[in-house]
Amino acid sequence: MLSFFRDGFYKDFIVLVLVTILLGTLFSAGIAWALDAYFGDTLTDMIGEYGQYDIILHIQEESKEAAFRELERLGDQQFPGARLSETITIAGQANFFFGLPEEFRTKEVMANLPSYFAAVPGLNSHTIISDPSILIRGVHGSVSDELAQKIEELPGVRFTFTDMGNMIVLLEDPILAKALEEDIKEILGEYQLVELRFPMGFEVDTAQVGEEAIRLLEQELPGRKYRNVTAAQYGEDLNAFLKTLVEMRDFLLSYASKVRITADPEVYLIVGEQIAIQGQGAELAEGGMLTEGNVVIEITAVNGDQAEGMIIRGEIAPAMESLHQGGYRVFSDGQVARPIGQVEVENERYRLAYAIDESLRLLEELEVLSVQATDAVQNADAVLNTFQEALLQLEVLQAQMRQLNQGISGKDSTSSSEQLLVSLLINGLFQSLAQAAVQAGEDNLDSLENLDIAAMRASLDQISDQVANVQDIDVQAIINQIEYVRETLPMLGDEDIGRSIRLINTYIAGQVIPGERIQIMVENGQVDEGQVETVLRRSLDNPYLNIYSTSVGVINPDARSEIFRLLTEVRAIIAGLLAIVFTGAILMLDHAVVFSTLKYLRRAGRAKRLRWQVLNPVLLFGGLLGAVILTSVYRLSGAEIPYLSLGSIVLIGGLVGWVVARFAERFSPVNIKEVTAGQALGLSNVQIMREIVIPSSRPGLMNLLNRWKQQFRG
Amino acid sequence: MLEIKDMRKTYGKTTALAGVNLNVKQGETVVIMGPSGCGKSTLIRCINRLTEPDSGEVLVQGRSVLQLSDEELMAFRRKVGFVFQQFHLIGRLTVLENVMFHLVLAGADRTWAKEQAAAALAKVGLHDVHARKPEELSGGQQQRVAIARALAAGPELMLWDEPTASLDPILVGEVLEVMEDLVRSTNTTMIIVTHEVSFALRVAHRIVLMDQGQIVEEGPPEVIFKAPVSEIGLKYKKLLAS
């Protein structure tokens, strides 16, 4: 095979390989650069030039015209000379860039910048993009001011301000960014946040345990300053949200119809299983399908032959009484399976609504009753007065009658017999009357006199007061509020409730609900997390305690730099992929003819047939050539594919070359008759290649280069 | 002029040459005949090493061909004209270029080469086809171009590998005619592999009969075809008689 190159073709071939590498490099790097430039320009159009803008305002798409007008007004009135630009709209969100004139780029303005835009219609959120700057993410509130002070003392820092828990360090010159990043890292390194976390539901006195922890740390790991900085941070919001969800789920559970299942003997129910009852639909039968109105229940708890569940499909009829129906297992496709026992459903929502309605009725009656009671008391009072007067008159009459009676019984005996007779008759009559009247009047009067008028009046007064008190109660307000409660009760059916509970359960199941936590700031140097854990775990003796150590802030790469860095990476990856594609293509379309010729010459020559074709020198040569071309193009084009080392690239190149050489005849068959003729005519290999093989091969780089030396163009 | 000693060649398990010995004198025309696959073509291809023999010796004017360096082999091949069964013309070149290009590549002046090529073409009866491409010619014409190409350099030895085997029977005559003329008009040593018995009878100084990679009989045509001793010779005699 070496003789093939020896007579001069090696020069042609070296030139070819060099030009191939050069072309491959230009191809890979050129296309990658063009893509990079295109994306870079597109990006610049999208996010503006470096330092041109200070804030991106994310606006709801439907409000963008109004927002634009408001931003223009804001620019004119608040920040004359401000730059405003609308960029792309993504997923219903329009984005506006707003750049402050230099004179407004002060700490006061920047710190309050988002508040200037609070009234912009449709504003969703914002992103600060002032440059040159360094962004420190997640700065702990307890050290924010201290950090700001230290960082602002660094030369090259204009000022710092915070935005949504992040600290933005505005620089005087972008060149200083790298060095200042290191300085800021050093400052951040002076602090360390040790966090003690307890699981959810674990009650802990954070102040007391925090102080205890600090005491232990000061004692066991002296030389640093420890501070209890337990404070509400971003995690609290999630905590609150999850707790709200739990509460909501509990409310929904109590609001949903209560389902109790009594399983038949030999029936075993499991949590999560679904059963069906007739509900308001057609009667269920084993083997039949569920119909509209049937109710599906998911079992939520099982205790022996008793189980509880919640309705996840269908509604039961509103009724005060419990519903008792037979339950059936149900398949996922809605087919009714075997009966499982009795199901009792209590419609708690209906009961609640019923109770509210009855309460309203009661209150309305009470209001009427209080008015009637007032009237009744007043009437009773009038009756009492009349009665009292009548009693007095009766007492007078009684006295008069008593006098008359005495008068009659005490008359003089010397009167005439006629007078005596009349007197006796009248006297007897009157006396009888008087005595009867007196007798009767005395009896009644005694009983009337025995009535405790004062007590009755006192009672009446008390009733009157109580009625007045009742009237003082703002029954209408109560009615209004109860009506409000009735109106605000969720209009949810059992099916809605069941689905909501399942959804909440699913969400909660995927969340780690944070429990109590204690945060201790360590200053003047870091402590070993392991040591801290050992000390605290040993002394606090709580198996549920988790201890973490974090930084008080993390320097985040500048978003723009990050994007451009990513673009550079993408360019390198594209260049790498193009280098591989180029190598494969150039070997197949161009160089394969050399392999074909070499393989023919080897077959026709004295070379012995190899047992292992993998060791065929032509194939090895192909591998070598592929490795050289790919590696060179890869390196020269600045390609970089993640996870592929240079060694891997050499291997890939070698493999591509080997494969192309292996199947070279398919890619570029050589005309053996013409080659043989050339040999028979005494042509050298280089002449055969230049005048016979290459000119007949596929147009390409090799063909192009060959034309310089080809004597017969044909 | 040419001496072949114990030449052997196998293709895998197939034996093409099984110890061939042959001497050819200067100016002699030797016709090699035999059934297909008997090793005739392999034998003449081994002479100029288009096929490398496994063993044996090829001596041309006392010099071992198998020991030649690459440069020497090329020089040797330039003195040996080779006519292939399937012409082996360069498809992209014109007729004239096909005949002259190896002369130019060997270092000859282009004008001289062109004259030589034209003369060679004239010798094979082709005058007006210089600018044509091989594909525009008939098979007989293409073979004559191939013969002209072999003649152009003035070879000392001409090797013919069944030059009429690929031709339509109607066109065979024109090629054989050219070959006969060449044999008669030149003093070039020729080794011709052919199945054309009558042609062999007319032009050969000696006929070599081969079978199964070996020379089974050789001698003047009148002897070989009149009183053959080999089975192959008998078959040819019968063929000639019919």
Tab-separated table of N, CA and C in Angstrom, chain A residues 3-4 6-7 600 604-606 671-685 687 690-692 695-696 710-714, chain B residues 45 48-52 66-67 70-71 74 77-78 80 82 84 86 88-93 97 100-102 104-106 110 133 149-150:
chain	number	residue	atom	x	y	z
A	3	SER	N	3.605	1.641	-1.455
A	3	SER	CA	4.114	1.923	-2.802
A	3	SER	C	3.131	2.776	-3.593
A	4	PHE	N	1.885	2.655	-3.251
A	4	PHE	CA	0.861	3.442	-3.917
A	4	PHE	C	1.130	4.940	-3.731
A	6	ARG	N	4.115	6.095	-2.636
A	6	ARG	CA	5.542	6.395	-2.733
A	6	ARG	C	5.917	7.154	-4.001
A	7	ASP	N	5.245	6.828	-5.110
A	7	ASP	CA	5.692	7.429	-6.367
A	7	ASP	C	5.173	8.848	-6.592
A	600	TYR	N	-8.494	-2.356	-4.475
A	600	TYR	CA	-8.340	-3.121	-5.714
A	600	TYR	C	-6.880	-3.505	-5.921
A	604	ALA	N	-5.239	-7.161	-6.273
A	604	ALA	CA	-4.546	-7.600	-7.486
A	604	ALA	C	-3.067	-7.835	-7.243
A	605	GLY	N	-2.573	-7.303	-6.157
A	605	GLY	CA	-1.126	-7.379	-5.901
A	605	GLY	C	-0.720	-8.628	-5.152
A	606	ARG	N	0.432	-8.540	-4.545
A	606	ARG	CA	0.995	-9.711	-3.876
A	606	ARG	C	0.526	-9.862	-2.432
A	671	ASN	N	-13.208	2.166	-11.575
A	671	ASN	CA	-13.316	1.461	-12.854
A	671	ASN	C	-12.059	0.601	-13.032
A	672	ILE	N	-12.234	-0.666	-12.705
A	672	ILE	CA	-11.077	-1.574	-12.674
A	672	ILE	C	-10.470	-1.751	-14.067
A	673	LYS	N	-11.305	-1.758	-15.083
A	673	LYS	CA	-10.780	-1.942	-16.445
A	673	LYS	C	-9.819	-0.814	-16.807
A	674	GLU	N	-10.241	0.398	-16.494
A	674	GLU	CA	-9.385	1.546	-16.824
A	674	GLU	C	-8.097	1.519	-16.007
A	675	VAL	N	-8.224	1.139	-14.743
A	675	VAL	CA	-7.032	1.078	-13.891
A	675	VAL	C	-6.073	0.009	-14.413
A	676	THR	N	-6.635	-1.139	-14.788
A	676	THR	CA	-5.790	-2.217	-15.310
A	676	THR	C	-5.100	-1.781	-16.595
A	677	ALA	N	-5.863	-1.068	-17.426
A	677	ALA	CA	-5.267	-0.561	-18.660
A	677	ALA	C	-4.094	0.354	-18.348
A	678	GLY	N	-4.306	1.211	-17.366
A	678	GLY	CA	-3.235	2.127	-16.954
A	678	GLY	C	-2.014	1.363	-16.482
A	679	GLN	N	-2.265	0.341	-15.689
A	679	GLN	CA	-1.152	-0.476	-15.200
A	679	GLN	C	-0.430	-1.136	-16.374
A	680	ALA	N	-1.223	-1.705	-17.266
A	680	ALA	CA	-0.633	-2.419	-18.404
A	680	ALA	C	0.170	-1.479	-19.298
A	681	LEU	N	-0.234	-0.221	-19.323
A	681	LEU	CA	0.474	0.759	-20.168
A	681	LEU	C	1.694	1.348	-19.471
A	682	GLY	N	1.958	0.893	-18.271
A	682	GLY	CA	3.168	1.328	-17.574
A	682	GLY	C	3.005	2.632	-16.837
A	683	LEU	N	1.763	2.981	-16.524
A	683	LEU	CA	1.548	4.208	-15.763
A	683	LEU	C	1.859	3.979	-14.282
A	684	SER	N	2.379	5.011	-13.680
A	684	SER	CA	2.634	4.925	-12.236
A	684	SER	C	1.313	5.088	-11.498
A	685	ASN	N	1.346	4.776	-10.194
A	685	ASN	CA	0.121	4.909	-9.411
A	685	ASN	C	-0.403	6.333	-9.397
A	687	GLN	N	0.022	8.522	-11.657
A	687	GLN	CA	-0.562	8.820	-12.971
A	687	GLN	C	-1.933	8.163	-13.120
A	690	ARG	N	-4.227	10.314	-11.060
A	690	ARG	CA	-4.489	11.636	-11.631
A	690	ARG	C	-5.243	11.582	-12.960
A	691	GLU	N	-4.908	10.599	-13.793
A	691	GLU	CA	-5.460	10.603	-15.146
A	691	GLU	C	-6.638	9.656	-15.343
A	692	ILE	N	-6.734	8.675	-14.468
A	692	ILE	CA	-7.790	7.677	-14.688
A	692	ILE	C	-8.814	7.673	-13.556
A	695	PRO	N	-10.268	11.626	-12.218
A	695	PRO	CA	-11.154	12.319	-13.170
A	695	PRO	C	-12.489	11.597	-13.383
A	696	SER	N	-12.473	10.286	-13.199
A	696	SER	CA	-13.727	9.544	-13.399
A	696	SER	C	-14.583	9.503	-12.141
A	710	GLN	N	-3.692	17.330	-13.728
A	710	GLN	CA	-4.199	16.402	-14.738
A	710	GLN	C	-3.748	16.858	-16.126
A	711	GLN	N	-3.140	15.948	-16.888
A	711	GLN	CA	-2.622	16.340	-18.205
A	711	GLN	C	-3.684	16.205	-19.296
A	712	PHE	N	-4.535	15.252	-19.158
A	712	PHE	CA	-5.589	15.052	-20.165
A	712	PHE	C	-6.943	15.352	-19.514
A	713	ARG	N	-7.523	16.478	-19.911
A	713	ARG	CA	-8.782	16.896	-19.283
A	713	ARG	C	-9.993	16.155	-19.866
A	714	GLY	N	-9.757	15.554	-21.071
A	714	GLY	CA	-10.836	14.785	-21.664
A	714	GLY	C	-11.884	15.647	-22.356
B	45	ARG	N	-1.276	-12.503	-18.098
B	45	ARG	CA	-1.338	-11.382	-17.145
B	45	ARG	C	-0.187	-11.459	-16.146
B	48	ASN	N	3.303	-9.667	-17.432
B	48	ASN	CA	3.619	-8.260	-17.098
B	48	ASN	C	3.100	-7.895	-15.706
B	49	ARG	N	2.844	-8.912	-14.955
B	49	ARG	CA	2.493	-8.770	-13.529
B	49	ARG	C	1.219	-7.961	-13.299
B	50	LEU	N	0.309	-8.015	-14.267
B	50	LEU	CA	-1.020	-7.474	-13.944
B	50	LEU	C	-1.651	-8.378	-12.905
B	51	THR	N	-1.249	-9.632	-12.967
B	51	THR	CA	-1.566	-10.577	-11.900
B	51	THR	C	-0.242	-11.090	-11.355
B	52	GLU	N	-0.125	-11.049	-10.044
B	52	GLU	CA	1.130	-11.494	-9.445
B	52	GLU	C	1.086	-13.013	-9.265
B	66	LEU	N	9.736	-10.648	-12.118
B	66	LEU	CA	9.174	-10.644	-10.761
B	66	LEU	C	10.054	-9.917	-9.760
B	67	GLN	N	11.315	-9.682	-10.138
B	67	GLN	CA	12.227	-8.999	-9.225
B	67	GLN	C	12.302	-7.495	-9.524
B	70	ASP	N	9.314	-1.092	-8.716
B	70	ASP	CA	8.116	-0.455	-9.278
B	70	ASP	C	8.448	0.323	-10.549
B	71	GLU	N	9.539	1.094	-10.473
B	71	GLU	CA	9.927	1.906	-11.635
B	71	GLU	C	10.316	1.009	-12.812
B	74	MET	N	7.300	-0.543	-14.384
B	74	MET	CA	6.570	0.386	-15.264
B	74	MET	C	7.288	0.512	-16.609
B	77	ARG	N	6.630	-2.569	-18.563
B	77	ARG	CA	5.265	-2.618	-19.101
B	77	ARG	C	5.120	-1.702	-20.320
B	78	ARG	N	5.882	-0.605	-20.323
B	78	ARG	CA	5.784	0.310	-21.467
B	78	ARG	C	6.303	-0.349	-22.754
B	80	VAL	N	5.763	-3.511	-23.328
B	80	VAL	CA	4.884	-4.654	-23.587
B	80	VAL	C	3.493	-4.130	-23.938
B	82	PHE	N	-0.401	-4.621	-24.420
B	82	PHE	CA	-1.370	-5.575	-23.885
B	82	PHE	C	-2.742	-5.216	-24.444
B	84	PHE	N	-6.646	-6.145	-24.237
B	84	PHE	CA	-7.591	-6.837	-23.352
B	84	PHE	C	-8.804	-7.334	-24.129
B	86	GLN	N	-11.819	-6.926	-23.204
B	86	GLN	CA	-12.905	-5.928	-23.207
B	86	GLN	C	-12.371	-4.514	-23.430
B	88	HIS	N	-10.784	-2.059	-22.524
B	88	HIS	CA	-10.216	-1.271	-21.421
B	88	HIS	C	-9.765	0.112	-21.877
B	89	LEU	N	-10.602	0.767	-22.646
B	89	LEU	CA	-10.280	2.134	-23.063
B	89	LEU	C	-10.710	3.095	-21.962
B	90	ILE	N	-10.097	4.262	-21.964
B	90	ILE	CA	-10.452	5.270	-20.953
B	90	ILE	C	-11.660	6.040	-21.491
B	91	GLY	N	-12.745	5.871	-20.847
B	91	GLY	CA	-14.007	6.373	-21.360
B	91	GLY	C	-14.074	7.872	-21.554
B	92	ARG	N	-13.371	8.621	-20.722
B	92	ARG	CA	-13.517	10.077	-20.784
B	92	ARG	C	-12.632	10.701	-21.865
B	93	LEU	N	-11.676	9.896	-22.380
B	93	LEU	CA	-10.738	10.437	-23.375
B	93	LEU	C	-11.216	10.125	-24.789
B	97	GLU	N	-6.612	10.542	-27.816
B	97	GLU	CA	-6.028	10.670	-26.460
B	97	GLU	C	-5.792	9.301	-25.846
B	100	MET	N	-2.575	8.051	-27.307
B	100	MET	CA	-1.353	8.822	-27.067
B	100	MET	C	-1.055	9.101	-25.590
B	101	PHE	N	-2.058	8.972	-24.727
B	101	PHE	CA	-1.881	9.549	-23.379
B	101	PHE	C	-0.758	8.872	-22.594
B	102	HIS	N	-0.600	7.571	-22.792
B	102	HIS	CA	0.462	6.898	-22.022
B	102	HIS	C	1.842	7.290	-22.529
B	104	VAL	N	2.545	10.326	-23.606
B	104	VAL	CA	2.782	11.644	-22.985
B	104	VAL	C	3.152	11.476	-21.524
B	105	LEU	N	2.419	10.587	-20.859
B	105	LEU	CA	2.691	10.398	-19.434
B	105	LEU	C	4.056	9.756	-19.212
B	106	ALA	N	4.508	9.067	-20.231
B	106	ALA	CA	5.843	8.467	-20.109
B	106	ALA	C	6.947	9.486	-20.411
B	110	ARG	N	4.293	15.876	-26.748
B	110	ARG	CA	2.868	15.709	-27.049
B	110	ARG	C	2.624	15.611	-28.563
B	133	LYS	N	-15.385	9.671	-28.794
B	133	LYS	CA	-15.223	8.974	-27.508
B	133	LYS	C	-15.424	7.484	-27.751
B	149	ARG	N	-3.464	1.551	-29.346
B	149	ARG	CA	-2.852	2.025	-28.102
B	149	ARG	C	-1.669	1.155	-27.705
B	150	ALA	N	-1.853	-0.195	-27.888
B	150	ALA	CA	-0.765	-1.104	-27.527
B	150	ALA	C	0.414	-0.974	-28.484
